Coordinates of C-alpha atoms and ligand atoms in Angstrom, one line a residue:
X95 CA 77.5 108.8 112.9
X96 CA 79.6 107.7 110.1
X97 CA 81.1 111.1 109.7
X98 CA 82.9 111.0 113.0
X99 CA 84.4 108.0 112.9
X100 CA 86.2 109.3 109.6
X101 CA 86.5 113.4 110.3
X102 CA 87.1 112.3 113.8
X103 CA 89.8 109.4 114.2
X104 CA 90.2 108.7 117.9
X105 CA 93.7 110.1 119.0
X106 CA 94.9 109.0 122.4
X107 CA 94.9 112.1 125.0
X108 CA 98.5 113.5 125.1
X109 CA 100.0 115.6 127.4
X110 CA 103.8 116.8 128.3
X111 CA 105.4 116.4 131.9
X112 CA 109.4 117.1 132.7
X113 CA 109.6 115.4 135.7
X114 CA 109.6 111.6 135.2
X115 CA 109.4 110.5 138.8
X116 CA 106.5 113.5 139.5
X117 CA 104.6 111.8 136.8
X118 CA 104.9 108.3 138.0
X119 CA 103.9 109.3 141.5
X120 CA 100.8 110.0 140.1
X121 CA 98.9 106.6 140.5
X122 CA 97.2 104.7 137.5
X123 CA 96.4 101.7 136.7
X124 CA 97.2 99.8 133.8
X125 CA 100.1 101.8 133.1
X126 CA 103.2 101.3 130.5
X127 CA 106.6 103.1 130.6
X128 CA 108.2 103.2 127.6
X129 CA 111.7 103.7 127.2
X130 CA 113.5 104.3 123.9
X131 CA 116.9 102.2 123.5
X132 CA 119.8 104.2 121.2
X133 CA 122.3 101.8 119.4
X134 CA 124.2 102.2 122.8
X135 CA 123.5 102.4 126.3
X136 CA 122.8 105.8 127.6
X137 CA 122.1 107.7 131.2
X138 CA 118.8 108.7 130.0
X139 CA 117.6 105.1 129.7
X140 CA 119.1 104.1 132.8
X141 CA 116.7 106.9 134.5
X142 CA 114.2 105.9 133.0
X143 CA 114.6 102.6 134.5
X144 CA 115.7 103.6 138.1
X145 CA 112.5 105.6 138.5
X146 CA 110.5 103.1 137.3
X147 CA 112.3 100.9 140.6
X148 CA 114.4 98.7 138.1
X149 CA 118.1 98.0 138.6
X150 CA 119.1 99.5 134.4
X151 CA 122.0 96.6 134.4
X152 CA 119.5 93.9 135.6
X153 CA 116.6 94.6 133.1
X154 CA 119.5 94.8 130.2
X155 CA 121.0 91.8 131.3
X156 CA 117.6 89.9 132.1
X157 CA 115.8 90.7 128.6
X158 CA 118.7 91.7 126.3
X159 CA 116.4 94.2 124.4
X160 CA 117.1 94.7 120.7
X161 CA 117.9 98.5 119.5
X162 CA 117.1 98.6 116.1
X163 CA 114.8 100.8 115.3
X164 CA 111.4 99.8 116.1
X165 CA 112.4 96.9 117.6
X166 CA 110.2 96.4 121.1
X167 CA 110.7 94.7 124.1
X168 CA 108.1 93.6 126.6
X169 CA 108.9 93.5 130.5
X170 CA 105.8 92.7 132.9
X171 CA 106.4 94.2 135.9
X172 CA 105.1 92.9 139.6
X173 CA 101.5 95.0 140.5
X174 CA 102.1 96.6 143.6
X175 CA 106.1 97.0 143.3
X176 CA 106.2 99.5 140.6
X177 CA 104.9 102.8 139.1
X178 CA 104.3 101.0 135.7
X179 CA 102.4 97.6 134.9
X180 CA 104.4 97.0 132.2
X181 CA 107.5 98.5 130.3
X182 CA 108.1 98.8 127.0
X183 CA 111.7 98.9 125.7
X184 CA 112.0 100.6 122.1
X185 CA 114.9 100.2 119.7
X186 CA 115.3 103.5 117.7
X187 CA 118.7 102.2 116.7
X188 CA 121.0 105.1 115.1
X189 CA 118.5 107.9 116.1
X190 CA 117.4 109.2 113.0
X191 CA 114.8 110.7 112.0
X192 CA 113.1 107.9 110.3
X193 CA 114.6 105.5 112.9
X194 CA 112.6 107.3 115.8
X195 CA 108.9 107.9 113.5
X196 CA 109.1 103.9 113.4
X197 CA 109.5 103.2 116.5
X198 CA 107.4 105.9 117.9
X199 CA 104.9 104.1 115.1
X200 CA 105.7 100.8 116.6
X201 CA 104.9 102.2 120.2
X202 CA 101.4 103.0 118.7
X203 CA 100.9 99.8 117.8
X204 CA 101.6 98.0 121.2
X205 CA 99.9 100.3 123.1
X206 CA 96.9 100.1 121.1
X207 CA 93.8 99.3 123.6
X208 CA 95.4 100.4 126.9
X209 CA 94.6 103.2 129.4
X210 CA 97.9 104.8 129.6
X211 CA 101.7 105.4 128.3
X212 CA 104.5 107.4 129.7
X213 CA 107.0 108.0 127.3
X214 CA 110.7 108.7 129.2
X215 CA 112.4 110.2 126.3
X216 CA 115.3 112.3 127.9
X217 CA 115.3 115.4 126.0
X218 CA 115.0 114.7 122.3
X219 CA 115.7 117.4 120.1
X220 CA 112.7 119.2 118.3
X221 CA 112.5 117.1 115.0
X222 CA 113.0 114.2 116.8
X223 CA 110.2 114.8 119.7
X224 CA 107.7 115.8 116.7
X225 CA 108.8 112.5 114.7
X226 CA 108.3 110.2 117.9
X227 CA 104.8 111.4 118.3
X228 CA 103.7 111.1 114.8
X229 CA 104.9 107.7 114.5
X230 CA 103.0 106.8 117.6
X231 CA 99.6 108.7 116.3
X232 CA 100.1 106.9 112.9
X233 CA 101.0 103.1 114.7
X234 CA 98.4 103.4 116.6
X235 CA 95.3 103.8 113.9
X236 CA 93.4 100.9 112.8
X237 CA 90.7 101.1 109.8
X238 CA 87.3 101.8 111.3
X239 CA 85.3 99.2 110.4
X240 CA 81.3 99.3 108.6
X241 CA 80.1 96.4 110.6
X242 CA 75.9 95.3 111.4
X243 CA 75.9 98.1 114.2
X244 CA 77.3 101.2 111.3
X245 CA 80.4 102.4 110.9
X246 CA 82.8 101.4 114.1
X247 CA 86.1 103.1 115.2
X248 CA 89.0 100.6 115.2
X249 CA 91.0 99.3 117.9
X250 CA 91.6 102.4 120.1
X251 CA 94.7 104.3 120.3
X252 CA 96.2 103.9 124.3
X253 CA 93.8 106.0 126.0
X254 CA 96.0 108.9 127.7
X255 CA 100.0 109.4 126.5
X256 CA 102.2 111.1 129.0
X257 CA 105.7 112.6 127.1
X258 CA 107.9 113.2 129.6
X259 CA 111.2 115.3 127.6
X260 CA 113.4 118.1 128.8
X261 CA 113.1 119.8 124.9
X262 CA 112.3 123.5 124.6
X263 CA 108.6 123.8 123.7
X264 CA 107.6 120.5 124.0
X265 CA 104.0 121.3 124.5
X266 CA 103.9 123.1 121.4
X267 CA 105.7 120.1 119.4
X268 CA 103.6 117.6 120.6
X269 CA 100.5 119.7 119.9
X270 CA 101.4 120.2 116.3
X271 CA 102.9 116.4 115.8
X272 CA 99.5 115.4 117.2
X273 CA 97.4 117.6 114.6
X274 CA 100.0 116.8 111.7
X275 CA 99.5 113.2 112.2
X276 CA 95.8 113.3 112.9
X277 CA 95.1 115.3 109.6
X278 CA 96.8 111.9 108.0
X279 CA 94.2 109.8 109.9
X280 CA 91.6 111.9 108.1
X281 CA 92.8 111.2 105.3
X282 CA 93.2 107.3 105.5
X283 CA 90.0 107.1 106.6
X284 CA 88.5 108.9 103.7
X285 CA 90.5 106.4 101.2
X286 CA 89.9 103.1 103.3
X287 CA 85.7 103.9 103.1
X288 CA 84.2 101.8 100.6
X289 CA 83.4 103.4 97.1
X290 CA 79.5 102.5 97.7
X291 CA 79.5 105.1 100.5
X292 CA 81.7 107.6 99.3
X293 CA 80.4 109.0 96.1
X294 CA 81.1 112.6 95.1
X295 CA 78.1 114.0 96.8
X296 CA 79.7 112.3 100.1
X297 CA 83.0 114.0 99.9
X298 CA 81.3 117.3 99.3
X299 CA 79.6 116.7 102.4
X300 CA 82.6 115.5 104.5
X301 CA 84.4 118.6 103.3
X302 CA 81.6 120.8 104.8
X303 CA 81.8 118.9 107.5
X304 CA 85.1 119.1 108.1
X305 CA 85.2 123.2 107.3
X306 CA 82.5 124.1 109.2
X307 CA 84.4 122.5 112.2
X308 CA 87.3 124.6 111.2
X309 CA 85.6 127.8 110.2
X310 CA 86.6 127.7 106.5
X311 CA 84.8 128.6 103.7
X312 CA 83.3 126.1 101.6
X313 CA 82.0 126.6 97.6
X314 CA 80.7 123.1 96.3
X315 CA 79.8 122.6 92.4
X316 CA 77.5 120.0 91.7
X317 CA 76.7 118.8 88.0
X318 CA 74.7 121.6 87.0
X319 CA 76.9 124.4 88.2
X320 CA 79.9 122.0 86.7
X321 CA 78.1 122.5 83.1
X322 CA 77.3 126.2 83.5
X323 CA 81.0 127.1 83.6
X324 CA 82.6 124.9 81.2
X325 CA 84.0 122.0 83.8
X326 CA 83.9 119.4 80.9
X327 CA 86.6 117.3 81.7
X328 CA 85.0 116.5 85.4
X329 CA 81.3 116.3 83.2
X330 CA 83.1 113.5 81.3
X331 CA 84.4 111.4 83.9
X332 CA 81.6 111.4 85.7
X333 CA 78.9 111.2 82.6
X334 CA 79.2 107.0 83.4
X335 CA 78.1 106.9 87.0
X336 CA 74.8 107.2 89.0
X337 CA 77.0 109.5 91.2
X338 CA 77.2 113.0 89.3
X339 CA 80.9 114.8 90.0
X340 CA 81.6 117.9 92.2
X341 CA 84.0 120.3 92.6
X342 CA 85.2 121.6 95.9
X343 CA 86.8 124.2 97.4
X344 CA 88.1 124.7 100.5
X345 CA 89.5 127.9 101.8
X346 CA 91.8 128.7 104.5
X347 CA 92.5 132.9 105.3
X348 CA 94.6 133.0 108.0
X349 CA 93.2 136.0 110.3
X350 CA 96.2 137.8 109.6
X351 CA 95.6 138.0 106.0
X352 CA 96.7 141.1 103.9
X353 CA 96.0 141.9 100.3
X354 CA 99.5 140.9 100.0
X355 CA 99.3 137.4 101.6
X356 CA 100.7 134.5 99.3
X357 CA 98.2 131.9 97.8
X358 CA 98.8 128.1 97.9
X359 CA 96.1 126.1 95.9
X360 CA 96.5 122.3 96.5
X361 CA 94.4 120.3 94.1
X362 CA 93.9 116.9 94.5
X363 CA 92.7 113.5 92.5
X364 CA 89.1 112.4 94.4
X365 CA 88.6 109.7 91.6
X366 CA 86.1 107.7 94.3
X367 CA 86.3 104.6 92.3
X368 CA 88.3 104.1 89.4
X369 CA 86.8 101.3 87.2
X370 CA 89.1 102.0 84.2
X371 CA 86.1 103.2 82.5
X372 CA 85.2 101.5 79.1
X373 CA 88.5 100.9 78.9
X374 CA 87.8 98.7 81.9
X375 CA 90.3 97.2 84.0
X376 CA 91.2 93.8 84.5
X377 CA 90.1 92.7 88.2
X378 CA 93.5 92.7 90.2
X379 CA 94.2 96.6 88.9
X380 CA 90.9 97.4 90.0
X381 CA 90.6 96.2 93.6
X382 CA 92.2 98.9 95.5
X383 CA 90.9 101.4 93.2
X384 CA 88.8 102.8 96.1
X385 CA 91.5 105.0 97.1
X386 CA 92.3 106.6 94.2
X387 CA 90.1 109.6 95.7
X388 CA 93.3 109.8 98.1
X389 CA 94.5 113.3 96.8
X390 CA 91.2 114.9 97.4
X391 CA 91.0 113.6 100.7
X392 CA 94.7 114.6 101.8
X393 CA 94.3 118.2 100.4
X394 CA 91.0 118.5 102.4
X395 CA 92.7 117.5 105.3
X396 CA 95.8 119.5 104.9
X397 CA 93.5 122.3 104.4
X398 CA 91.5 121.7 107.7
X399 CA 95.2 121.3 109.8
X400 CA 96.0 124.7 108.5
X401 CA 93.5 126.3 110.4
X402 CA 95.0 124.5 113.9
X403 CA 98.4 125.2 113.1
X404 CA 97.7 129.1 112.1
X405 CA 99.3 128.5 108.8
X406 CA 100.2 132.6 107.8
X407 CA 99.5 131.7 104.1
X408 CA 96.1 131.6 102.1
X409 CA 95.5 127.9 101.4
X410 CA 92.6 126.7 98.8
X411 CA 92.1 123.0 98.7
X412 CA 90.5 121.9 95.5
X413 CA 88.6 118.5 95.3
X414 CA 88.2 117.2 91.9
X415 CA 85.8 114.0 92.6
X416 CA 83.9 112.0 90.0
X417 CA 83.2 108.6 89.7
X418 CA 85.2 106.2 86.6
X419 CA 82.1 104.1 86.1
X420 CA 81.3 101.6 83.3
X421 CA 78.0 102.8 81.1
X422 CA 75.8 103.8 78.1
X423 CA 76.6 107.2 79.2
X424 CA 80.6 106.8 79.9
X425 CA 82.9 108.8 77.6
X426 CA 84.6 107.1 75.0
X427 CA 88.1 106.6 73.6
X428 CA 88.2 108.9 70.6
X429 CA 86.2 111.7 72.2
X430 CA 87.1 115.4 72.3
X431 CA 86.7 117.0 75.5
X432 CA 86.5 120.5 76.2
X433 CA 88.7 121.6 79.7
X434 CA 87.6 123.9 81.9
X435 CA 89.2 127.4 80.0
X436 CA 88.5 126.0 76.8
X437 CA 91.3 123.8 75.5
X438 CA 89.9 120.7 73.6
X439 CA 91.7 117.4 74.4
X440 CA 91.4 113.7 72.8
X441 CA 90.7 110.5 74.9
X442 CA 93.1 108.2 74.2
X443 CA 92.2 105.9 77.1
X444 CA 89.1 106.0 79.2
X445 CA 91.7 105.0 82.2
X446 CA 93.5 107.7 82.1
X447 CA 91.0 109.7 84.1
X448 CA 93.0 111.5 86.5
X449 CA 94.6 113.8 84.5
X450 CA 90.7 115.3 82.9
X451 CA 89.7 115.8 86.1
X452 CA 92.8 117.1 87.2
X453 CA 93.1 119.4 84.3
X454 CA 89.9 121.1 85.1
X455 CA 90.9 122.2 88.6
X456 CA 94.1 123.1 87.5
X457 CA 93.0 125.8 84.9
X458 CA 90.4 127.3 87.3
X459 CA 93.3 127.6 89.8
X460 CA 95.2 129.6 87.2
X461 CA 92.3 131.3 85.5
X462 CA 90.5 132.2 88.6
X463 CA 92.8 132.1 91.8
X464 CA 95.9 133.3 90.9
X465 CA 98.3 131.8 92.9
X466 CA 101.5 132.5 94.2
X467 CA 102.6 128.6 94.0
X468 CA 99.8 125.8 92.5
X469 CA 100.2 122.2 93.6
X470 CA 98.6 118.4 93.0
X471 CA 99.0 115.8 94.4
X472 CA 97.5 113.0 92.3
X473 CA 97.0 108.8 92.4
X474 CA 97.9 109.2 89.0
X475 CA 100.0 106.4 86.9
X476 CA 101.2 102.9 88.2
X477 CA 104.1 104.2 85.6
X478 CA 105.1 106.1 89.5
X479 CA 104.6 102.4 91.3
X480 CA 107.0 101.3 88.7
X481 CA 109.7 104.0 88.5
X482 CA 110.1 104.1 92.5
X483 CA 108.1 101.9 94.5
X484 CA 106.1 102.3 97.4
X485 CA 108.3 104.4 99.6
X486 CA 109.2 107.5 97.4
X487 CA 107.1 109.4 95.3
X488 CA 107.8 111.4 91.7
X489 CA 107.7 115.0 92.0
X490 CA 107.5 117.4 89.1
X491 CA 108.1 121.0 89.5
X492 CA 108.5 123.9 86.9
X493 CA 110.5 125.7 89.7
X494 CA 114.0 124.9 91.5
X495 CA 113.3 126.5 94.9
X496 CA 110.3 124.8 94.9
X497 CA 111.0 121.5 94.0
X498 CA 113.9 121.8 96.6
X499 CA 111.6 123.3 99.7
X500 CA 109.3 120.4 98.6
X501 CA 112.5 117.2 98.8
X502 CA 113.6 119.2 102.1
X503 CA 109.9 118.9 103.5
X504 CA 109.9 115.2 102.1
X505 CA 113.2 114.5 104.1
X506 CA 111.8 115.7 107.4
X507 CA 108.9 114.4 107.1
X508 CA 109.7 111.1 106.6
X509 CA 107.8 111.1 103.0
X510 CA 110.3 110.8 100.7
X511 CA 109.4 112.6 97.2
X512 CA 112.3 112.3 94.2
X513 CA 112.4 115.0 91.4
X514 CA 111.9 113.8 87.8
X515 CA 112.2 115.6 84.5
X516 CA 109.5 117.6 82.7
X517 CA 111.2 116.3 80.1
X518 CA 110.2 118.5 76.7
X519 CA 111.5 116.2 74.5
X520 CA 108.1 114.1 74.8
X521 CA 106.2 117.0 75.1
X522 CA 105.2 116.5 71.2
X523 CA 103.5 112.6 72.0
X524 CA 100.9 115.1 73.4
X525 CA 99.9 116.6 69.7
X526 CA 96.5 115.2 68.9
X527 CA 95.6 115.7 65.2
X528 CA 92.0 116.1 66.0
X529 CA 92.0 118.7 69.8
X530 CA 94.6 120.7 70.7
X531 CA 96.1 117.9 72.8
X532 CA 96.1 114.0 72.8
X533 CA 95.7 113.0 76.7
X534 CA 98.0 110.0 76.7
X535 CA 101.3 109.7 75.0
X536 CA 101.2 106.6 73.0
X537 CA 104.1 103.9 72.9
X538 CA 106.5 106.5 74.5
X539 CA 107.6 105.2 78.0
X540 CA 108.0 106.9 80.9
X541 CA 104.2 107.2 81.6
X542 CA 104.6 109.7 85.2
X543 CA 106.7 112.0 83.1
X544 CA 104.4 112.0 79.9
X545 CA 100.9 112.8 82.5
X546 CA 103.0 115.6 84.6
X547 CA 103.9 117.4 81.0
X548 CA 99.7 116.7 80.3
X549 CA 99.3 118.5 83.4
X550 CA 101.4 121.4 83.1
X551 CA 99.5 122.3 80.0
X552 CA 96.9 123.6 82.2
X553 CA 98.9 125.5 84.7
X554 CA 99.6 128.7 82.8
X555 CA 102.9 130.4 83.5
X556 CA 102.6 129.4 88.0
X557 CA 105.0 127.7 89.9
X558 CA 103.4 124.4 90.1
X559 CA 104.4 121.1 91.3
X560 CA 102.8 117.9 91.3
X561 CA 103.3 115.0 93.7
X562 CA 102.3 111.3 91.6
X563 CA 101.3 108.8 94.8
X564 CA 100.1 105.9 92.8
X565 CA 103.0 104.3 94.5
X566 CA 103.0 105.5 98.0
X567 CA 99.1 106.3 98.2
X568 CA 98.5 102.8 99.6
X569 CA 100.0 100.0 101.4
X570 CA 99.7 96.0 101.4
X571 CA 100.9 95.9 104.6
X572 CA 100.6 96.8 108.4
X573 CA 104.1 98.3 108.6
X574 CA 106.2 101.2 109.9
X575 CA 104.2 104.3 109.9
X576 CA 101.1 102.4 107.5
X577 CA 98.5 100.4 108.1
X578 CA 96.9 98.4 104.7
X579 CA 95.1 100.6 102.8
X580 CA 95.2 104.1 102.4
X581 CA 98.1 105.6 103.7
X582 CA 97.7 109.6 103.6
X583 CA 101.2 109.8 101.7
X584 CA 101.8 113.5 101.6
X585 CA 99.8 114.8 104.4
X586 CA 102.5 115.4 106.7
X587 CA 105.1 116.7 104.0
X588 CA 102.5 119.1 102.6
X589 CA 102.0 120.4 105.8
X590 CA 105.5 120.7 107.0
X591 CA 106.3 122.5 103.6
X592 CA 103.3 124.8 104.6
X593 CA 104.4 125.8 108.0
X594 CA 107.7 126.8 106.6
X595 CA 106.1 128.8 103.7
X596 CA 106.0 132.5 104.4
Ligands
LIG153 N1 94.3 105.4 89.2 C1 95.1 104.9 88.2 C2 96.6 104.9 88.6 C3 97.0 103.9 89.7 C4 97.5 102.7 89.3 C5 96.9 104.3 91.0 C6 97.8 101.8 90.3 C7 97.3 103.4 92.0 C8 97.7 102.2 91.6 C9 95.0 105.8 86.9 O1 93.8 106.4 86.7 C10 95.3 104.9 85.8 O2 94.5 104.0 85.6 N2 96.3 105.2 85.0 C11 96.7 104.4 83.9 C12 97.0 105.4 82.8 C13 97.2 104.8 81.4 C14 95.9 104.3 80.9 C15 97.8 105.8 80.5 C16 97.9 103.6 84.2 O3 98.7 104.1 85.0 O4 97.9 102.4 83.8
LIG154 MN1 92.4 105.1 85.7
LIG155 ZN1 92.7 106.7 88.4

């Protein structure tokens, strides 16, 4: 069924023990140990490796393992002589953070395909324990693949994964790493399916899917309904493809809900294919443009995650998905559209179609759902590529606490966001002398800033933020934390940031 090997990426079986030598007593074959290396020897490691019937000072002097972070070590041991087939030695050089996620994401990776781990990891603080796992959840995905038989998991993740730690709750934390980083999985697999499968109409049914698992309430708008109330922005995209937009909207009430209970609304980009529209783009910019439905498919499974991790705040997950296609029936540079809410905007460019969809679900979210803070999270301009790469993303806030809970949730998360300026002085490159605004501000620069100040036209007076991840949405590479493709940028910050939200 294709929808499980997206909804449902396989996770390896994980599972907490505090007693290292107890759980290597246990017999099973085909086992690793994996011991994590500081920049400096430490008593934990040597543990590690006396219960796994190694002399520490021999294996150190025999292999002379690297400890940077992520750097790993293989040691084959004799069958028969000790607890483990094979151990794994894992730089996470000076301990930070970051430093343990990639080699926890590195440990993913070389464990990919085997039947069981044991990770010897002392006792790791909280963060740290949480950070480990999710590198190793992340490290370990591969791309399911549409091959002759249907749509085919990947290589699997290591089949069980033992974390032995002497931390405070560590069930709970690996739990929650495990959900956190398997939400992100959901995502990447929405953005790596190909744009021939994954029209509109089959992201509205992956997000019932995906509610109905969760027992969240689900409101879809397909074309007609779109019209009836005045979505004209998403009717525009979409008027050039075969595949008619939607609107979705996913609801999470946590069961403690009270009339007073805050309201998060996450919207997010679910362009399934951007072509660039008549304003077509040249072939190289259009390749990966699959993914630039990666917003939609983060927010729908942060959304989904918020129901496992009994997040205490109302979350709504819009999904605002259309199709950029090329046509007789495409919308036109020149053309006034009217947003949902009434406001009457001029194309200026056919390829900036992010920001009319975006718009759309933005002013319902005001108009309709009043919200106590309003977020998007967008694949919106290669002007973000350009301003900070792949590893950072722009963030755009009209409120300080906000933007500062949203860097802090960035920092611990490992996904780095970087505030930038609503800056008012361009605010007037948005006058159109033919709508009330112009979509694109010509020949000014600065093209994340200029679409974040389109978008906060449609926000109303909320505290609103908006994450830009045409940058960090997608990788070239099999590195760290990412595999090529997709990368689920966000996922985990959004949801660390909503766990802490009360
Ligand atoms: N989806 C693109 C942005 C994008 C570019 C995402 C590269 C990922 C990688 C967006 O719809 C787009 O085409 N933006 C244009 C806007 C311009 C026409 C004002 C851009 O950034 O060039
Ligand atoms: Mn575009
Ligand atoms: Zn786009």
């Amino acid at each position: 069924m294709p929808a499980d090997v997206i909804l449902d990426p396989p996770v390896s079986a994980w599972t907490t023990g505090s007693d290292l030598a107890a759980v290597l007593a246990d017999p099973a074959e085909d086992r690793v140990l994996v011991v994590p290396l500081s920049a400096g020897a430490t008593a934990e490691e040597a543990a590690a490796l006396t219960a796994a019937g190694l002399d520490p000072a021999d294996v150190l002097d025999t292999h002379e393992p690297e400890r940077t972070a992520g750097a790993v070590t293989r040691v084959s041991l004799r069958p028969g002589a000790h607890p483990a087939r094979r151990l794994l030695l894992v730089g996470v050089g000076d301990g930070t953070l970051d430093a343990w996620r990639s080699a926890g994401a590195e440990v993913g990776r070389a464990t990919r395909g085997l039947a069981a781990a044991v990770h010897a990891l002392g006792s790791p603080a909280a963060d740290v324990l949480a950070a480990w796992v999710e590198g190793c959840v992340l490290g370990g995905w591969t791309s399911p693949r549409w091959t002759k038989d249907g749509p085919v998991a990947g290589v699997d993740p290591v089949g069980s994964a033992v974390v032995v730690a002497d931390t405070d709750e560590a069930d709970d934390l690996v739990r929650r790493a495990v959900v956190v980083s398997r939400a992100q999985l959901v995502a990447r697999g929405l953005a790596v399916t190909p744009a021939n499968i994954k029209n509109p109409a089959w992201m509205a049914a992956q997000a019932r899917t995906l509610a109905d698992r969760h027992g969240l309430d689900v409101t879809v708008w397909d074309e007609k309904a779109l019209a009836s109330e005045g979505f004209g922005g998403l009717l525009a995209v979409g008027a050039g493809s075969a595949s008619p937009p939607r609107l979705v909207r996913v609801d999470h009430t946590p069961p403690s809900a009270v009339p007073t209970t805050p309201r998060v609304v996450l919207v997010g980009k679910g362009i399934t294919f951007d072509t660039g529209g008549l304003q077509i783009k040249p072939s190289d910019g259009m390749l990966a443009m699959k993914t630039d439905m990666s917003g939609s498919a983060i927010v729908l499974a942060v959304v989904a995650a918020c129901a496992e991790l009994d997040v205490p705040v109302r979350v709504t997950a819009l999904l605002a998905l259309a199709e950029n296609a090329v046509d007789g029936a495409s919308y036109r540079p020149g053309d006034v559209v009217t947003q949902y809410g009434g406001t009457t905007v001029e194309i200026g460019n056919t390829d900036a179609e992010g920001r009319i969809v975006m718009a759309d679900a933005l002013a319902y979210a005001d108009e309709q759902l009043d919200p106590d803070v309003l977020l998007d999270i967008a694949t919106l301009t290669g002007a973000a590529r350009i301003a900070l790469a792949r590893v950072m993303a722009p963030l755009f806030a009209t409120d300080d606490a906000l933007a500062d809970a949203l860097v802090r949730a960035g920092e611990s998360s490992g996904e780095t966001v970087w505030r930038m300026p609503l800056a008012d002085a361009y605010r007037r490159a948005l006058d159109s002398d033919v709508a009330d605004l112009t979509h694109i501000a010509d020949g000014v620069g600065g093209g994340a800033v200029t679409a974040a100040l389109f978008l906060r036209e449609f926000v109303g007076q909320r505290r609103w933020a908006h994450l830009d991840i045409a940058g960090t949405g997608r990788s070239d590479v099999d590195a760290g934390v990412n595999a090529k493709g997709g990368t689920g940028f966000g996922t985990r910050l959004l949801l660390r940031w909503l766990e802490e939200t009360r």
